[in-house]
Coordinates of C-alpha atoms in Angstrom, one line a residue:
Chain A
X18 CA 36.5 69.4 41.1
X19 CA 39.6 70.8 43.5
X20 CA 42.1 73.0 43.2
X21 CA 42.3 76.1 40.9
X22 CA 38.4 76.8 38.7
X23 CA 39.4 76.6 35.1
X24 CA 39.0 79.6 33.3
X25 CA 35.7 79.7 32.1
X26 CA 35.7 79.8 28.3
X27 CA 31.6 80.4 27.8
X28 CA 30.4 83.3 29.7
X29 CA 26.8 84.7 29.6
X30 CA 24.9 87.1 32.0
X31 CA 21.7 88.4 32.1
X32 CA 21.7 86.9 28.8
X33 CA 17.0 87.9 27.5
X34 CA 15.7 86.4 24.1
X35 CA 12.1 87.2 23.5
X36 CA 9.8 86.8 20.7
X37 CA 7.5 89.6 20.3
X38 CA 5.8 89.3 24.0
X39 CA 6.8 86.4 24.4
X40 CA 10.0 85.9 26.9
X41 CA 12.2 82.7 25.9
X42 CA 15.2 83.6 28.4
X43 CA 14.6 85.6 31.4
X44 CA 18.0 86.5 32.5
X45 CA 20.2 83.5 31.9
X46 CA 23.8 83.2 33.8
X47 CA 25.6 80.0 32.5
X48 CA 29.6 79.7 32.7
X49 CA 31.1 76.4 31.3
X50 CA 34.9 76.1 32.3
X51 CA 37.3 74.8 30.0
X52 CA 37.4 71.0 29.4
X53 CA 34.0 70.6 31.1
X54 CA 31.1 69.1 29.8
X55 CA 27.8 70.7 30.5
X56 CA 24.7 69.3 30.1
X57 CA 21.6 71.5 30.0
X58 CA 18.0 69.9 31.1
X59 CA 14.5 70.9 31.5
X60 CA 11.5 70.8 30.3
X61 CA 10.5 71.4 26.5
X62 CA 9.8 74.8 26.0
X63 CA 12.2 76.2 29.1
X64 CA 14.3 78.1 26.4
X65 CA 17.2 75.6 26.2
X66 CA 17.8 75.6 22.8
X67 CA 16.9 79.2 22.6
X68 CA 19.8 79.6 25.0
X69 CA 22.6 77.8 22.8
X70 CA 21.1 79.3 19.7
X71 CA 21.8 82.6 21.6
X72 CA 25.5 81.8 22.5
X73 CA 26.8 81.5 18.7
X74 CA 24.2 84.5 17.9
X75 CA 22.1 82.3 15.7
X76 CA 19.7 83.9 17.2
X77 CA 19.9 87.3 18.4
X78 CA 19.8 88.2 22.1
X79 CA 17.6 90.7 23.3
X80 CA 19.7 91.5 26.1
X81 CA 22.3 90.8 28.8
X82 CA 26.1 89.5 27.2
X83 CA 27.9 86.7 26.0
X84 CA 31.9 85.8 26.0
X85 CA 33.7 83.1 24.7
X86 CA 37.3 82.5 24.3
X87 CA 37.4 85.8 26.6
X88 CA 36.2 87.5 23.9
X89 CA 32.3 89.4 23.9
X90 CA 29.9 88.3 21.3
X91 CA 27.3 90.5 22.4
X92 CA 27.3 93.1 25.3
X93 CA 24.1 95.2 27.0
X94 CA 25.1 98.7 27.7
X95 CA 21.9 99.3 29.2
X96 CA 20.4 101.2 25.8
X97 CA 20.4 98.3 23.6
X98 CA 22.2 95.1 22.8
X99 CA 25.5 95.4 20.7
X100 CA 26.8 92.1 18.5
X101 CA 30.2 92.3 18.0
X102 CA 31.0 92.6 14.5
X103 CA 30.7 89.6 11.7
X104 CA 34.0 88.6 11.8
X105 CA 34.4 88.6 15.6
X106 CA 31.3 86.5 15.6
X107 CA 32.5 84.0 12.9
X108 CA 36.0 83.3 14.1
X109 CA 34.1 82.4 17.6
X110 CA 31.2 80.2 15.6
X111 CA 34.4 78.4 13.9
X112 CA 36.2 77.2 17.1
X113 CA 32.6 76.3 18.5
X114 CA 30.5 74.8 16.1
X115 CA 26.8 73.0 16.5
X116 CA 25.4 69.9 16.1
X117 CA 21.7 69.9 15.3
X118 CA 18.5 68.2 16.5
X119 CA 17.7 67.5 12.6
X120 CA 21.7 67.1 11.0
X121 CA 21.8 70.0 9.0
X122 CA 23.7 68.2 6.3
X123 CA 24.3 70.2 3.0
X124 CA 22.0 67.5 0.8
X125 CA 24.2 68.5 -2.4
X126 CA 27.2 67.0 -1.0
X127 CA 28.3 63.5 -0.4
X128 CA 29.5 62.9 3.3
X129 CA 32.9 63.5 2.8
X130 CA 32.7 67.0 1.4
X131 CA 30.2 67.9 4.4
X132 CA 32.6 67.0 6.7
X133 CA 35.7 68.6 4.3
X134 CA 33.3 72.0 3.9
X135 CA 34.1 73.8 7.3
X136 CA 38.1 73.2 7.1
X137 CA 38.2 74.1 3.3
X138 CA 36.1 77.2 3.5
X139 CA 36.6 78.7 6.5
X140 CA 39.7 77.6 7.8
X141 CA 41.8 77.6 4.5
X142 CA 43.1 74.0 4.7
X143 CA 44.2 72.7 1.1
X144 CA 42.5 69.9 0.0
X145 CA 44.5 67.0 0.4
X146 CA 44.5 68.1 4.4
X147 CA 40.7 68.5 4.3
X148 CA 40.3 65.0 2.8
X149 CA 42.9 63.4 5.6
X150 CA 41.3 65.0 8.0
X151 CA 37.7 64.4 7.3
X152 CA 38.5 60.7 6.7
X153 CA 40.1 60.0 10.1
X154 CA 36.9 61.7 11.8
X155 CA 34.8 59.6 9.4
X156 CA 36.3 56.6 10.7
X157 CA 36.2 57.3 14.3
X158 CA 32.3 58.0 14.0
X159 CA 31.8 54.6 11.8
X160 CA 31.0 56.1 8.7
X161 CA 34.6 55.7 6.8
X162 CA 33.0 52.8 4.1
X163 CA 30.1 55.8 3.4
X164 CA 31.9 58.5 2.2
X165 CA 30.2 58.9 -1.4
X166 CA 27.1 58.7 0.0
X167 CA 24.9 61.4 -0.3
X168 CA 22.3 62.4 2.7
X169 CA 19.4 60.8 1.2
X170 CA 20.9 57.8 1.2
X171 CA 21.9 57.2 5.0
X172 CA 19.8 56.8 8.4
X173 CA 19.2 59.4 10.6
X174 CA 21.5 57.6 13.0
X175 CA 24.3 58.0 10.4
X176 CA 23.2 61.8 9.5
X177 CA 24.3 62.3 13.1
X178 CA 27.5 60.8 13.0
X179 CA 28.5 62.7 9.8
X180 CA 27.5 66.1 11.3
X181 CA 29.4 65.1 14.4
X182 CA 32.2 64.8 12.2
X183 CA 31.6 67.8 10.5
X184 CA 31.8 69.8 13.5
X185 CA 35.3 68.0 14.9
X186 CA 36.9 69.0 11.3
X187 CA 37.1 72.6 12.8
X188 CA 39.6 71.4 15.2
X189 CA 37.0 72.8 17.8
X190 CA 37.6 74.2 21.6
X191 CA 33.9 73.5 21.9
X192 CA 31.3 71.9 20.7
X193 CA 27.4 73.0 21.2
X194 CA 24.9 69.9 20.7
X195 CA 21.9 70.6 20.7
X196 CA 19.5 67.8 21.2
X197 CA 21.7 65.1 19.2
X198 CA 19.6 62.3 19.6
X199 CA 16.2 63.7 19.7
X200 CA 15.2 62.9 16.4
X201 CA 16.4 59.1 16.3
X202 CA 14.8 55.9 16.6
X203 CA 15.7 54.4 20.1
X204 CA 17.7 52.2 19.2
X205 CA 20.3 54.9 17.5
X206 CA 20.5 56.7 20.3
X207 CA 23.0 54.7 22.1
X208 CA 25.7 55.0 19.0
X209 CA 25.8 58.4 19.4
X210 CA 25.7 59.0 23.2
X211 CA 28.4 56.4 22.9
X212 CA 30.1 58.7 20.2
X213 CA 30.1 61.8 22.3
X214 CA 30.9 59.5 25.2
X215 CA 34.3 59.6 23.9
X216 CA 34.6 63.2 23.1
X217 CA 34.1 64.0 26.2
X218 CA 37.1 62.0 27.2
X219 CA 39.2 64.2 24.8
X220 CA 40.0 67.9 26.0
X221 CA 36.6 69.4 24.4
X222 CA 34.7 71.7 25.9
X223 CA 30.9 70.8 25.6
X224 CA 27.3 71.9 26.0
X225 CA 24.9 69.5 25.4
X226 CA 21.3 70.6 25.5
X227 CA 19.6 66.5 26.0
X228 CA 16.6 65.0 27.5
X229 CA 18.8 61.6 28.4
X230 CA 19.2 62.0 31.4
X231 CA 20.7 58.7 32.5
X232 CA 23.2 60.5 29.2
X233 CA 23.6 63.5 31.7
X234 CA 24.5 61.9 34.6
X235 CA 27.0 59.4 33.7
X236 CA 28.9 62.3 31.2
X237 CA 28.5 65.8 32.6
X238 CA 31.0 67.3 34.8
X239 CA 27.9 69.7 35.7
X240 CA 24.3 69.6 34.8
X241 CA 22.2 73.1 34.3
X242 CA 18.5 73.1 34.9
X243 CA 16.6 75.5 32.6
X244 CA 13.0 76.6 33.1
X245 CA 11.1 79.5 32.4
X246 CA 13.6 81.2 30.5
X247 CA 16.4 81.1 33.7
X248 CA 19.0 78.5 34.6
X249 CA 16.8 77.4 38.0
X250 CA 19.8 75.1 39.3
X251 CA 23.2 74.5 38.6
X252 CA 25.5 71.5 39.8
X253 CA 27.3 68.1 40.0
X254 CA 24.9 65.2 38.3
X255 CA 24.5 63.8 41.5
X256 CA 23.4 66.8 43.7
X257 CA 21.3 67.8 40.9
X258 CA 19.4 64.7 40.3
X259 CA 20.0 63.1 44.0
X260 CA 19.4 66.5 46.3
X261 CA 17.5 68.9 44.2
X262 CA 16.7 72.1 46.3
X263 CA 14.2 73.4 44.5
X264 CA 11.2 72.7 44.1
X265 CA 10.7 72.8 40.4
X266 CA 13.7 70.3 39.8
X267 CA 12.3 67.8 42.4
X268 CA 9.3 68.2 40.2
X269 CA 11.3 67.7 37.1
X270 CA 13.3 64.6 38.3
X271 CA 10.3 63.1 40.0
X272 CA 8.3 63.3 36.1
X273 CA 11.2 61.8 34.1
X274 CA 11.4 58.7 37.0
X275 CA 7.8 57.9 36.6
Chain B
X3 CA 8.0 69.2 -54.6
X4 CA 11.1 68.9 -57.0
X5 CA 10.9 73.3 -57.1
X6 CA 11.3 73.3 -53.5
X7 CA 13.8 70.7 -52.8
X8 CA 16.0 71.6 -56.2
X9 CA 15.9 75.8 -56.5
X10 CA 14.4 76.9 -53.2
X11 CA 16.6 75.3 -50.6
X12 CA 19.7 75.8 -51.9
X13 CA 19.1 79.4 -52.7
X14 CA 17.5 80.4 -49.8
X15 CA 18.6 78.3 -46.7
X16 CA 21.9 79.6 -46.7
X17 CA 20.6 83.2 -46.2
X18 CA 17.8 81.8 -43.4
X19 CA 20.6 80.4 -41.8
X20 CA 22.9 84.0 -41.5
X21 CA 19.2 84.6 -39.7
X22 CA 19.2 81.9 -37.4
X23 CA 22.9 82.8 -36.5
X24 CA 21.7 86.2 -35.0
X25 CA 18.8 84.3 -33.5
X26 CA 20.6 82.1 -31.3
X27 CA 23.8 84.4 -30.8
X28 CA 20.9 87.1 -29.9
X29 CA 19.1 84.1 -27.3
X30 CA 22.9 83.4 -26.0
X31 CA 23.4 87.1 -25.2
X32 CA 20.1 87.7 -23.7
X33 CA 20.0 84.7 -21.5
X34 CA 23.4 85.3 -20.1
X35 CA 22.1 89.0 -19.5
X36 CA 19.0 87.5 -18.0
X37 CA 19.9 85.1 -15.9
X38 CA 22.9 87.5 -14.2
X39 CA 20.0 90.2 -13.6
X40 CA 17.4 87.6 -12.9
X41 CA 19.5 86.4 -9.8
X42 CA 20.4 89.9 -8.8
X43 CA 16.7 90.5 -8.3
X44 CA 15.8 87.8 -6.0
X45 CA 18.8 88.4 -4.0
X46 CA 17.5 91.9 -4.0
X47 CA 14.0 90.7 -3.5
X48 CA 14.8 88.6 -0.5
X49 CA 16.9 91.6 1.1
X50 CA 15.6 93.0 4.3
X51 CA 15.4 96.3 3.3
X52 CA 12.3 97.6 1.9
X53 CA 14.0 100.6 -0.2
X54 CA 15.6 97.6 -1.9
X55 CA 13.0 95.2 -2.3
X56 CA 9.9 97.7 -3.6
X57 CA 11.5 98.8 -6.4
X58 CA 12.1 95.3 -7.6
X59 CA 8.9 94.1 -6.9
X60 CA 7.9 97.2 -8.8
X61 CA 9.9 96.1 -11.5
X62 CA 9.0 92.2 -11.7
X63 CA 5.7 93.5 -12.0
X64 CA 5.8 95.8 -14.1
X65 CA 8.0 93.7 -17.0
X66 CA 4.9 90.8 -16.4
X67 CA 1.9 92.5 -16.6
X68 CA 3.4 94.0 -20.0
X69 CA 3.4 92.6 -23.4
X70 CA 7.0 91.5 -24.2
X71 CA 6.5 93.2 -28.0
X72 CA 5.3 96.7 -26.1
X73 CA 8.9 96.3 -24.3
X74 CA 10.5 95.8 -27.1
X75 CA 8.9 98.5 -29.2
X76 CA 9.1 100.9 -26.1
X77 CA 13.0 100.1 -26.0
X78 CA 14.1 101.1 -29.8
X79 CA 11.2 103.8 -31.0
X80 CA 10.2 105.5 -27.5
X81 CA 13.4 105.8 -25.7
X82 CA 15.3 107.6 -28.1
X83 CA 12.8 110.4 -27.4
X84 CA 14.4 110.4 -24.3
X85 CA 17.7 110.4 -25.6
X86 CA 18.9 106.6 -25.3
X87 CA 19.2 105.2 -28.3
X88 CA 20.4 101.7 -28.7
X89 CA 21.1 100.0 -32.1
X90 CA 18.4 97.3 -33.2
X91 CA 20.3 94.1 -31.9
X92 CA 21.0 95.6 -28.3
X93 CA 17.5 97.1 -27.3
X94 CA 16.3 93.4 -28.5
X95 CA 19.2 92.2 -26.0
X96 CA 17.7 94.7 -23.4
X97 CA 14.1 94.1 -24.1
X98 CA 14.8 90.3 -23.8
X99 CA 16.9 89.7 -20.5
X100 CA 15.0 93.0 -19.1
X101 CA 11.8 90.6 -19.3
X102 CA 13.4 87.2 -19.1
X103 CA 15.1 88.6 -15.7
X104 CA 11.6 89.5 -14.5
X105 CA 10.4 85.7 -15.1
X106 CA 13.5 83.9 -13.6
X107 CA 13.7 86.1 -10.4
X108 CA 10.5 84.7 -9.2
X109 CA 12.0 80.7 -10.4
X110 CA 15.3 81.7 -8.5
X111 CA 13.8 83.3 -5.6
X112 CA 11.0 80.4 -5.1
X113 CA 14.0 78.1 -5.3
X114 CA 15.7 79.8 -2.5
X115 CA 13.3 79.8 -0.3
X116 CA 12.6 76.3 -1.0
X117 CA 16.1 75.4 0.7
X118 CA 16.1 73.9 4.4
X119 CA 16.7 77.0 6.4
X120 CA 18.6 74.5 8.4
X121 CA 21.1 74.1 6.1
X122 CA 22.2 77.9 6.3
X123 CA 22.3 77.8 10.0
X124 CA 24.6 74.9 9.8
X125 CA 27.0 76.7 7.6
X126 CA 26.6 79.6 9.7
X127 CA 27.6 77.6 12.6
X128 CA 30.7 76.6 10.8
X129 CA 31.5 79.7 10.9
X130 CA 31.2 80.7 7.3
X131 CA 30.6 84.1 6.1
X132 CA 27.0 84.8 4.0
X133 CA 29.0 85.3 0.7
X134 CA 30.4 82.0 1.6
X135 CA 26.9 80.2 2.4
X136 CA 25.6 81.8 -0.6
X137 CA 28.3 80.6 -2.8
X138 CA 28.7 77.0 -1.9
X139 CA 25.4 76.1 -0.1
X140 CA 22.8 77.8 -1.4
X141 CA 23.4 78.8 -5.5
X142 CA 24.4 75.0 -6.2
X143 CA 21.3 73.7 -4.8
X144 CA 19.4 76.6 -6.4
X145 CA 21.0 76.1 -9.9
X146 CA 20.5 72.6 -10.1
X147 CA 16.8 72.8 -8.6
X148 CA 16.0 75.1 -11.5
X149 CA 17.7 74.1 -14.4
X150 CA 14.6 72.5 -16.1
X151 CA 12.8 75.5 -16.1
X152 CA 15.7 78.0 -16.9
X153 CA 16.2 75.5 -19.8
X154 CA 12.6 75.9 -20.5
X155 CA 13.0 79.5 -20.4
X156 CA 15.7 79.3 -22.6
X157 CA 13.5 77.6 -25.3
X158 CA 10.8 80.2 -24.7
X159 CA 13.6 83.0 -25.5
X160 CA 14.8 81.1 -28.7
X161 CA 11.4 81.5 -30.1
X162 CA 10.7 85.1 -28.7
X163 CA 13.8 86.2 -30.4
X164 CA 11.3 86.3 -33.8
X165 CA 9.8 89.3 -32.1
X166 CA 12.6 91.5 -32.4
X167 CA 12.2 91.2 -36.5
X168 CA 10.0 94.0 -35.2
X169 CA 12.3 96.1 -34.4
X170 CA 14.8 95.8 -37.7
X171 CA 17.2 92.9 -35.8
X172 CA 17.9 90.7 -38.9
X173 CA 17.7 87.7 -37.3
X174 CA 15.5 84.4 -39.0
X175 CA 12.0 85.4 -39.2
X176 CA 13.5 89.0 -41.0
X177 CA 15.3 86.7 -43.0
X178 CA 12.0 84.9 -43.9
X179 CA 10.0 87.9 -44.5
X180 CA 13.2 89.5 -46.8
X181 CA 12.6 85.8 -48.9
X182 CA 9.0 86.1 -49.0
X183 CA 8.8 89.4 -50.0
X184 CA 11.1 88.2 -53.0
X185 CA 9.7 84.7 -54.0
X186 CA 5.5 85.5 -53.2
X187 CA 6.4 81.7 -51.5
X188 CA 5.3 81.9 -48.1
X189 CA 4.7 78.5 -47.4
X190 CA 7.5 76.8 -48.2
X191 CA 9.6 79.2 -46.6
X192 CA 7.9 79.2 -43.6
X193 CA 8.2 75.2 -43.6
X194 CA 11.5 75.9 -43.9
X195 CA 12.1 78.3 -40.8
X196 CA 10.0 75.9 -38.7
X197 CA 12.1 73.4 -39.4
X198 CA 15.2 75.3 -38.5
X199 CA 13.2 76.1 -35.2
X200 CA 12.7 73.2 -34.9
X201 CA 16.2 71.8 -35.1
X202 CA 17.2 74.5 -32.7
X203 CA 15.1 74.2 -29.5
X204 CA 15.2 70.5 -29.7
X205 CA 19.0 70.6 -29.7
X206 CA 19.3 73.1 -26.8
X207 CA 16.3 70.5 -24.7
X208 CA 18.8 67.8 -25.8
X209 CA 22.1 69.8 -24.4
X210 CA 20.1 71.2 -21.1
X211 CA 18.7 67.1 -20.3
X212 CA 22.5 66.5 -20.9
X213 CA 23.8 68.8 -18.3
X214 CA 20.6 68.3 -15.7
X215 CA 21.9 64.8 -16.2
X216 CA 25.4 65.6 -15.3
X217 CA 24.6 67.2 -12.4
X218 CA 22.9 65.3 -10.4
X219 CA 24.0 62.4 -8.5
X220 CA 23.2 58.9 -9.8
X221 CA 21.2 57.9 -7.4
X222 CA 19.0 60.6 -7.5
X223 CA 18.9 61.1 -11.5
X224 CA 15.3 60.0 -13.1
X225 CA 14.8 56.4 -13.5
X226 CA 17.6 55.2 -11.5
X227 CA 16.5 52.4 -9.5
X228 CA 16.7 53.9 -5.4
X229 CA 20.0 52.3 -4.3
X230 CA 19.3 49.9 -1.7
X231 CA 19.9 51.8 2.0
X232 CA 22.0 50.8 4.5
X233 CA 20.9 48.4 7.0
X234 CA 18.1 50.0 9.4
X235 CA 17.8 53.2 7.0
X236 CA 14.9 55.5 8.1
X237 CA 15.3 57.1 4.7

């Protein structure tokens, strides 16, 4: 990258989850610029869903602070963590919504009013915009021909594809996945890697929590590596999976070659 | 035979059926009352305070571990002593949805919890607000999960209703006991209120199958043959 840094439009510092005594994130400092794509990496149980659970407050941080859009979700004045109020939060959640290890669809309604739910609710579009819009997105993930279908009735592959949708409908800045393709059959995979492929061409901003890491490096603009409940490295794909300098992400790179 | 059918029927059944009026508009009332408070609780239930939730417990309990006839005779002779009196038909609307609401709050709040927390979080993640998530993700799916046993509920509460006779509510079985009292015919009345029973709870099964029906997809709806998947479907 040359020239001016984007703004970044995902801030966190010093960002602490635990669970009782157990510490999930350790002091995480992430910044993803606008337009960037992000992949996070590490081994399971390093706290990287933790960490994009925490950014949308899903999940609650126990310290530290988040910003997105410039705006603070949560902020540690040194006597306690403060959430910015509901509305604050869901006017960010709405401009960067999640796509789940396990789809999330709403099983009561067919795959057109999953992906029509988000911009009818919460973003007040009538419904004959909601169904143009969710039927354009349903065709660009190769799901137009299933739009009565309920949940139940399609693959996990297609699940995906449909909550990919569902999350474009908002007309999103960003998009948090987290673990997409985890809990596919191999041979889904590919569709949607190839999927968010092309978002990535398109001016989203996205954070992709993944364990493909042939994915990472042919998609990310900059690859994280989270262990231990901290962000151990940062950088290009290449640097990170070519020169790691530490020792822990030679260790990690090594494992996933073998 | 020819006594019943020829002098009884026609005398009495029009007067059993003014009683069966009040029985069902009495069920109608009670189970809209019910079901309104029964879903209150369990959203009360489920809150995360405990000043909210102990009370209710208090109250589910309470209403269960009692006899429904000591409700209702607690209602209409023991609270006017306390200076809340309530004609017959209303403390029997009380009594009833006071201990129907107890019963369904544990249906609706089982049925909530039964939802894929995922499901919340998604909604969440859309950015939609929990009177939002409540209203179009997670009441649908509870409503339609629990319609057969509201509906059997319902039934239930058609039947119970001959317990408020008890308490002076003129509804069928009064209106059986008023006929007895003048004809010294017990059985043939009683044949007859069975069979208006009868006609009434197997009408309402009829109409709550019919809606259960109508609100489920096809594909999932009992009977219907699984529609084949898509190519390579995992489910």
């Amino acid at each position: 990258m040359t020239g001016a840094v984007p703004e970044p439009v995902l801030v966190a510092r010093g960002l602490r989850k635990r669970y009782g005594a157990v510490e999930v994130l350790a002091g995480v400092d992430l910044a993803v610029a606008s337009g960037e794509v992000a992949c996070l990496i590490g081994p399971s149980g390093g706290g990287k869903s933790t960490l994009l659970r925490c950014l949308n407050v899903l999940e609650r941080p126990s310290g530290g602070s988040i910003s997105v859009f410039g705006e603070a979700l949560c902020r540690d004045d040194g006597t306690g963590v403060r959430v910015a109020p509901e509305r604050t939060l869901r006017r960010a959640r709405s401009r960067m919504p999640m796509v789940f290890q396990h789809f999330n669809l709403f099983s009561h309604r067919t795959v057109l009013q999953n992906v029509m739910e988000g911009p009818v609710t919460v973003l007040g579009l009538d419904r004959e915009a909601a169904i143009d819009r969710a039927r354009r997105l349903l065709r660009d993930v190769g799901m137009a021909d299933r739009e009565d279908h309920y949940p139940d009735q399609i693959s996990g592959g297609q699940k995906q594809r449909v909550a990919i949708a569902r999350a474009m409908a908002m007309a999103p800045s960003v998009i948090l996945f987290d673990e997409p393709t985890s809990a596919l059959d191999p041979q889904l995979v590919k569709g949607i890697l190839a999927i968010i492929n092309d978002l990535a061409r398109q001016e989203i901003t996205m954070l992709i929590v993944t364990h493909e890491m042939k994915f990472a490096r042919d998609v990310a603009d900059r690859v994280h590596f989270c262990d231990g409940g901290r962000i151990v490295e940062s950088g290009c794909p290449d640097d990170i999976f070519q020169r790691p300098r530490t020792a822990r992400l030679a260790d990690f790179v090594r494992s996933i070659h073998e | 035979m020819h006594r019943f059918f020829f002098r009884e029927v026609p005398e009495y059944f029009p007067f059993l059926l003014q009683g069966a009026w009040i029985t069902l508009v009495l069920s109608l009332v009670s189970m809209a009352c019910g079901l309104a408070l029964g879903l209150a609780v369990a959203l009360g239930r489920l809150s995360p305070y405990r000043a909210v939730r102990w009370p209710l417990d208090a109250y589910v309990e309470l209403w269960r571990d009692t006899p429904l006839i000591v409700q209702l005779l607690f209602i209409y002779f023991t609270l006017p002593e306390f200076g809340l009196t309530l004609p017959a038909f209303w403390a029997g609307v009380a009594g009833l949805s006071l201990n129907l609401a107890a019963y369904l709050s544990e249906v609706f709040r089982a049925a909530i919890a039964a939802i894929d927390p995922g499901q919340r979080q998604a909604a969440l993640s859309l950015g939609m607000s929990r009177v939002a998530i409540y209203r179009r993700v997670v009441l649908p799916q509870m409503f339609r999960a629990t319609l057969p046993t509201v509906g059997g509920y319902f039934i239930a509460l058609l039947k119970d209703c001959s317990l408020v006779s008890f308490i002076s509510v003129n509804e069928l079985l009064r209106h059986a006991n008023i006929v007895i009292a003048d004809t010294f015919d017990s059985m043939n009345t009683y044949i007859m209120v069975g069979f208006i029973y009868f006609v009434m709870s197997f009408g309402s099964a009829r109409l709550i199958g019919l809606l259960e029906r109508r609100l489920t997809p096809r594909h999932q709806r009992h009977g219907a043959a699984m529609l084949p998947g898509p190519k390579g479907a995992a489910a």
